[in-house]
PDB file of C-alpha atoms and ligand atoms in Angstrom:
ATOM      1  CA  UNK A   1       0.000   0.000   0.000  1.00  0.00           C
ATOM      2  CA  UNK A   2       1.486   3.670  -0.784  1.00  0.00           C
ATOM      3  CA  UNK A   3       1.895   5.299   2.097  1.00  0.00           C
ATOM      4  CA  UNK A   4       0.699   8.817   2.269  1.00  0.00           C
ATOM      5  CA  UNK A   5       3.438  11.405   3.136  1.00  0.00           C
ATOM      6  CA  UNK A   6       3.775  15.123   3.265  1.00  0.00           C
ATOM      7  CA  UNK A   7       5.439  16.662   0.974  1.00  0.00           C
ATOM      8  CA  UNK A   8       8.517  19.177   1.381  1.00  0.00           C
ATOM      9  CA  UNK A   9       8.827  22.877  -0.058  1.00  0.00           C
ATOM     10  CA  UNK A  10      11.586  21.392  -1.873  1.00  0.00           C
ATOM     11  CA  UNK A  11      11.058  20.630  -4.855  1.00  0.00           C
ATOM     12  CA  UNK A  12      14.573  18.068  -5.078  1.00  0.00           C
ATOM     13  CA  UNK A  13      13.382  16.703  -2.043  1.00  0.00           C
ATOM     14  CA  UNK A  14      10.048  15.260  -3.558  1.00  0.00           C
ATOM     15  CA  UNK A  15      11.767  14.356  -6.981  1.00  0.00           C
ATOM     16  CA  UNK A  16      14.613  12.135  -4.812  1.00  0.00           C
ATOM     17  CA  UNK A  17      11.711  10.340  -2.478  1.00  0.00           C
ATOM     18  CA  UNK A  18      10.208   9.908  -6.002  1.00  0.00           C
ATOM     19  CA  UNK A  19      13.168   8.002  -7.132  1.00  0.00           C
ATOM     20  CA  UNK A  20      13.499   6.148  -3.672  1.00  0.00           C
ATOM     21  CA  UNK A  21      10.233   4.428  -3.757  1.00  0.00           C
ATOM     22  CA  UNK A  22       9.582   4.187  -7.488  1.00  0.00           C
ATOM     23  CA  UNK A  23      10.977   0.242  -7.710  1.00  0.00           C
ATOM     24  CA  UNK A  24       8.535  -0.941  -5.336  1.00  0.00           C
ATOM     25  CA  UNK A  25       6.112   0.138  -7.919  1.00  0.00           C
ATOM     26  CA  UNK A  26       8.140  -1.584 -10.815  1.00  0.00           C
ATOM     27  CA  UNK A  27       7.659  -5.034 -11.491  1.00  0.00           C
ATOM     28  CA  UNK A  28       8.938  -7.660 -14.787  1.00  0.00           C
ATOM     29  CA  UNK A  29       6.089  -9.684 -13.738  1.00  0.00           C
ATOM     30  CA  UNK A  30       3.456  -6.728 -14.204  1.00  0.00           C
ATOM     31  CA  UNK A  31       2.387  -5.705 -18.199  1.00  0.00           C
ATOM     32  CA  UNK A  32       3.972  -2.214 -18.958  1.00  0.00           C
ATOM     33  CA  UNK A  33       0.597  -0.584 -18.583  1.00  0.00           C
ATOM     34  CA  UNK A  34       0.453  -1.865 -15.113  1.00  0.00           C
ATOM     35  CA  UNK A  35       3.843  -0.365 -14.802  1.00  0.00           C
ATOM     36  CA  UNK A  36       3.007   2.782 -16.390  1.00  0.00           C
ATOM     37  CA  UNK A  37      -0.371   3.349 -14.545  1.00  0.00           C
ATOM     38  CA  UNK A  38       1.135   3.423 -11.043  1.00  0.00           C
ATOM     39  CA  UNK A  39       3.928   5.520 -12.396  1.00  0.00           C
ATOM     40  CA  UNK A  40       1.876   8.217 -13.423  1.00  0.00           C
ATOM     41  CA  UNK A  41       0.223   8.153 -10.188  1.00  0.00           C
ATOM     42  CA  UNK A  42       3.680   8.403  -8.243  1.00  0.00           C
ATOM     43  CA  UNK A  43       4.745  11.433 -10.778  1.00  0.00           C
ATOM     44  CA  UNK A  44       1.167  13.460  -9.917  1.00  0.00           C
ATOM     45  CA  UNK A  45       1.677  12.388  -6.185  1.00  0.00           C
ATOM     46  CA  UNK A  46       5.196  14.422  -5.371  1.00  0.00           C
ATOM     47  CA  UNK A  47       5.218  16.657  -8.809  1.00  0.00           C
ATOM     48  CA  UNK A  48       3.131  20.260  -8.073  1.00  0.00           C
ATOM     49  CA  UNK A  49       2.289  22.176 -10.210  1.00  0.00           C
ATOM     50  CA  UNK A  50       1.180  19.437 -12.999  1.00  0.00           C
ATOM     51  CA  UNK A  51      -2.121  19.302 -14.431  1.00  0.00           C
ATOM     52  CA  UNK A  52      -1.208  16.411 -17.031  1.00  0.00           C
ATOM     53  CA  UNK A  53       0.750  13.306 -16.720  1.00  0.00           C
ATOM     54  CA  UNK A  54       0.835  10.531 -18.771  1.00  0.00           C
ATOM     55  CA  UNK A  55       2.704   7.728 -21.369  1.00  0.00           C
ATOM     56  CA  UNK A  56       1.848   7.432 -24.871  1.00  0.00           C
ATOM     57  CA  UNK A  57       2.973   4.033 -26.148  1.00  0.00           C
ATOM     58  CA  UNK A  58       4.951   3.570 -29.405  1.00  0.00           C
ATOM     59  CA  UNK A  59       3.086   0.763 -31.712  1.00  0.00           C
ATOM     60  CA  UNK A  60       5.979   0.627 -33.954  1.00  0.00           C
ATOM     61  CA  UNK A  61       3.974   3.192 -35.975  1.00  0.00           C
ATOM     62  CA  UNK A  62       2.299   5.805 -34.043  1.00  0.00           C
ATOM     63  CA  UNK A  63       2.275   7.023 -30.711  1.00  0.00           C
ATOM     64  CA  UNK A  64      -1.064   5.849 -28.708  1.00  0.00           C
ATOM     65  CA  UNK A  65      -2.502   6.817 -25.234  1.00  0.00           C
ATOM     66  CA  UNK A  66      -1.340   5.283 -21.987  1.00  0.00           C
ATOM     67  CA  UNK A  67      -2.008   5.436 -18.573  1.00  0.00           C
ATOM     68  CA  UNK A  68      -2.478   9.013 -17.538  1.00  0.00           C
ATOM     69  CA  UNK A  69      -3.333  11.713 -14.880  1.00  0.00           C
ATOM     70  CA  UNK A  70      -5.535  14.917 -15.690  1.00  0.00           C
ATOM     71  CA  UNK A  71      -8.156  15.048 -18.478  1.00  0.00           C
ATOM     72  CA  UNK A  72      -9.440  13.110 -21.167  1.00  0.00           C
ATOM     73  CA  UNK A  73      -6.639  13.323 -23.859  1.00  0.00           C
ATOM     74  CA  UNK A  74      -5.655  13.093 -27.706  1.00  0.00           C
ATOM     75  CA  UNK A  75      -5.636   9.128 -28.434  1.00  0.00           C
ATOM     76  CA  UNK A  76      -2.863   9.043 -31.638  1.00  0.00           C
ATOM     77  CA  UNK A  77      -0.123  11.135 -32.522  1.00  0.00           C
ATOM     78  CA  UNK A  78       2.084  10.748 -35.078  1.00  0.00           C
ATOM     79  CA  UNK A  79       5.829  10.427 -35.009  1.00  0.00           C
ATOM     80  CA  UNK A  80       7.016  14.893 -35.515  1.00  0.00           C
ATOM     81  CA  UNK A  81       3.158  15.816 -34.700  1.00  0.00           C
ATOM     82  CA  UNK A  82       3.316  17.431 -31.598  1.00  0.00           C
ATOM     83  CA  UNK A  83       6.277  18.098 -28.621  1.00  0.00           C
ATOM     84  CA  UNK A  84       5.329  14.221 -28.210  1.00  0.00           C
ATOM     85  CA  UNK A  85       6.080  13.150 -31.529  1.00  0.00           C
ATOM     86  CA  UNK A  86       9.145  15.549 -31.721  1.00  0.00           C
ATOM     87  CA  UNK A  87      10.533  13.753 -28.507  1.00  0.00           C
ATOM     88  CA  UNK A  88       9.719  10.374 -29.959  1.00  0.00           C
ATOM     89  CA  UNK A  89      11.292  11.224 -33.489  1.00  0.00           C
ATOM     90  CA  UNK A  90      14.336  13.213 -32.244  1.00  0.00           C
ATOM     91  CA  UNK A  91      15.159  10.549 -29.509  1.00  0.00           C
ATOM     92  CA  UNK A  92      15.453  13.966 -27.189  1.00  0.00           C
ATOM     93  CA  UNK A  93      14.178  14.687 -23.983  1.00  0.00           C
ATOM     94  CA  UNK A  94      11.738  18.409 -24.943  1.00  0.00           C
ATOM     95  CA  UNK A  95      11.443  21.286 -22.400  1.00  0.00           C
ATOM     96  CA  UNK A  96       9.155  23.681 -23.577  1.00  0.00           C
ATOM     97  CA  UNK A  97       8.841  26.896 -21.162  1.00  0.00           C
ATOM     98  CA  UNK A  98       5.782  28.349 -23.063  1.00  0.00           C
ATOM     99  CA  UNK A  99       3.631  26.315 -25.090  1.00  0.00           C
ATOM    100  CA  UNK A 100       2.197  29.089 -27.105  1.00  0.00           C
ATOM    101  CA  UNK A 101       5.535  29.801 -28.163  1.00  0.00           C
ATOM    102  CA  UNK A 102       5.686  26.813 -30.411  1.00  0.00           C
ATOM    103  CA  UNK A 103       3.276  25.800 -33.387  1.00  0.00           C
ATOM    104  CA  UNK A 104       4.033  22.142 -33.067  1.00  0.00           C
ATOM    105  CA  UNK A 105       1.997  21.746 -29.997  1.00  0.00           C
ATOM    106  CA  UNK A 106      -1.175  19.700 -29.706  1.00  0.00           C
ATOM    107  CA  UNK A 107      -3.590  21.284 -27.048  1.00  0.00           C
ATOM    108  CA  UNK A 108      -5.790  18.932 -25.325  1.00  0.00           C
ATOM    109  CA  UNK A 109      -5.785  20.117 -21.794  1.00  0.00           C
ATOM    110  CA  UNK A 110      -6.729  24.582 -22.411  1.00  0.00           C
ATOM    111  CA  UNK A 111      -4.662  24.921 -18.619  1.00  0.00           C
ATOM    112  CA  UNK A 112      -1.037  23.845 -19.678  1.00  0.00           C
ATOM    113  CA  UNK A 113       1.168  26.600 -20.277  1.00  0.00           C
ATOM    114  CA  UNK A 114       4.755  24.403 -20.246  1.00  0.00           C
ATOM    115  CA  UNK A 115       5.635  20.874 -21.182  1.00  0.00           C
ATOM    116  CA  UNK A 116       8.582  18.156 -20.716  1.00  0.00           C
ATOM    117  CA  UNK A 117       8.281  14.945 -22.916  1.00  0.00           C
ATOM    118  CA  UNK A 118      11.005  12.177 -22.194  1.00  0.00           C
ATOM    119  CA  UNK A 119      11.520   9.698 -24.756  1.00  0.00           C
ATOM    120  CA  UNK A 120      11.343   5.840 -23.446  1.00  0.00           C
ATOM    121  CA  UNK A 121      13.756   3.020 -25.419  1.00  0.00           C
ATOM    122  CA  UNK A 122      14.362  -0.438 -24.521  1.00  0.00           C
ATOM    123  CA  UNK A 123      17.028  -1.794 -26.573  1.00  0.00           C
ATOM    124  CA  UNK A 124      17.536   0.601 -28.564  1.00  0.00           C
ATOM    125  CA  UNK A 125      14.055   0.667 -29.543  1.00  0.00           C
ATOM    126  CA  UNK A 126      11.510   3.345 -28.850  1.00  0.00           C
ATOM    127  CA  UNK A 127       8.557   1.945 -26.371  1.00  0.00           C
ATOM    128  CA  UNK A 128       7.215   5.054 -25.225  1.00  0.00           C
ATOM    129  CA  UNK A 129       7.361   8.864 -24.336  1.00  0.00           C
ATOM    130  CA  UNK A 130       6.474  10.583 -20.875  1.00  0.00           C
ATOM    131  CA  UNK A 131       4.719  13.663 -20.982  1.00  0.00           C
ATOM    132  CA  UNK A 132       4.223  15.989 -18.330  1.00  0.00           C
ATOM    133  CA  UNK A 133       2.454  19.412 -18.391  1.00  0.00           C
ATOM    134  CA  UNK A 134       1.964  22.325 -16.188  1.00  0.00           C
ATOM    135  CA  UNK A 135      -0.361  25.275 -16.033  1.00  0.00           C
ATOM    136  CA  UNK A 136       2.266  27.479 -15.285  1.00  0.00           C
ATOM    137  CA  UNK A 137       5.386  29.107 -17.656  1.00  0.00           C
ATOM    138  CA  UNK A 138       8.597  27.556 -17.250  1.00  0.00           C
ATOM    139  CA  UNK A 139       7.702  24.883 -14.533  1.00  0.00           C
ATOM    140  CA  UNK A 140      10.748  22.529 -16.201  1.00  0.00           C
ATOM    141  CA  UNK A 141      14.081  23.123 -16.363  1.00  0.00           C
ATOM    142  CA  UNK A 142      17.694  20.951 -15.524  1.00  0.00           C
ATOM    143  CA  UNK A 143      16.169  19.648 -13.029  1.00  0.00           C
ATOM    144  CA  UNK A 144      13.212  17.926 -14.306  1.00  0.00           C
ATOM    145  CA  UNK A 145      15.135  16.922 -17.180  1.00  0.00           C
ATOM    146  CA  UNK A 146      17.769  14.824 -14.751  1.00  0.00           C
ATOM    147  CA  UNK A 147      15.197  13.682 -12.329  1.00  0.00           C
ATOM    148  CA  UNK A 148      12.470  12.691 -14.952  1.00  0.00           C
ATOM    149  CA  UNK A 149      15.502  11.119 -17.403  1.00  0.00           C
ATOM    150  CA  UNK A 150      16.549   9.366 -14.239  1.00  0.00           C
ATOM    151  CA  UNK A 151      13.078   7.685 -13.349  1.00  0.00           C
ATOM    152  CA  UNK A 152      12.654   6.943 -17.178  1.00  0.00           C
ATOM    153  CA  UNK A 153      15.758   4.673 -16.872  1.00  0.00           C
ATOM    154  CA  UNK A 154      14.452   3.020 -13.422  1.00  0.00           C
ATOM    155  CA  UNK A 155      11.228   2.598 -15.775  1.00  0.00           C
ATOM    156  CA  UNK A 156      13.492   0.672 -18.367  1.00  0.00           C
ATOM    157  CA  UNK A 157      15.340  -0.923 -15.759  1.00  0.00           C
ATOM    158  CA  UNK A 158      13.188  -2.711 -13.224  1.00  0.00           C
ATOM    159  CA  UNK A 159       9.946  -3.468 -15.144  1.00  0.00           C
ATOM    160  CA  UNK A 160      10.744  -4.021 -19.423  1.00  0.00           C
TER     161      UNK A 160
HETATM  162  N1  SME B   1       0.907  18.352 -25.587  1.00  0.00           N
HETATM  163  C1  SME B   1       1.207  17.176 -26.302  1.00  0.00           C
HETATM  164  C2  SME B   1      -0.027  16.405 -26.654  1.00  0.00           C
HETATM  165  C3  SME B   1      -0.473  15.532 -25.570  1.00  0.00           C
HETATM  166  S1  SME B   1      -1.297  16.326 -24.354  1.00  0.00           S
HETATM  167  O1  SME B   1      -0.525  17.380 -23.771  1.00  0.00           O
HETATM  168  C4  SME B   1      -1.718  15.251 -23.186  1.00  0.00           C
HETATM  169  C5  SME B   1       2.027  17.447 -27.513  1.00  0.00           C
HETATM  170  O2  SME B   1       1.997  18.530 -28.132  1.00  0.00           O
HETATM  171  O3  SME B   1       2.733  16.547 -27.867  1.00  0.00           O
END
């Protein structure tokens, strides 16, 4: 059972107990959705300032929707279309500070004002992308990109 805790001010705090208990939510005997669904739930647990969380899964053709935090969302994107499908074509991690900014940016949640996107392999093989959004400006930066690079490998690690 997760056990509810308070969370600190700090933001580095959060993302490190993130880490900490993230492989006793990982499991090679669970399906990656399983995987995925309790991740999402651990990101929008100790992440503020998020009003989207979520995988879309790579079918070898498209991107499709995975488990996910926040409101009903886009179901297919295609490899370039979107930050998700520039993350997934690029092989890059994407911080976007203002999603306006940008044309290549599929709006499904009105609210989110910044983005990260963090491409998943396995193998060498794209599996998946996370994407996280915020409703404020400029909510990711080095940080996010470490700690959210960091639990993608734990991801790729402990449970594919
Ligand atoms: N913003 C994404 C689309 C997915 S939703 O944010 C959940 C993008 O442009 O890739």
């Amino acid at each position: 059972m997760f056990e509810y805790e308070v969370l600190s001010k700090d933001r580095a705090k959060n993302y490190s107990r993130m880490l900490e208990v993230l492989p006793h939510y990982l499991s090679k005997d669970d399906t990656m959705i399983t995987n995925l669904a309790n991740v999402s739930a651990l990101i929008n647990f100790y992440v503020d300032a998020i009003n989207w969380v979520g995988f879309y899964i790579y079918d070898g053709s498209i991107l499709t929707l995975g488990p996910f935090q926040g409101l009903p969302a886009c179901t297919r994107i295609e490899l370039g279309r979107g930050v998700c499908g520039v993350a997934a074509k690029t092989g890059e991690t994407q911080v976007v500070e203002d999603v306006h900014s940008i044309e290549n940016h599929i709006t499904c949640d009105a609210a989110s004002q910044s983005e990260i996107v963090v491409p998943i392999y396995h193998k060498g093989s794209l599996v998946a992308v996370l994407d996280i959004d915020s409703p404020i400006k400029k909510r990711f930066g080095t940080l996010e990109k470490e700690t959210f690079e960091a639990l993608v490998r734990a991801i790729v690690d402990k449970s594919l």
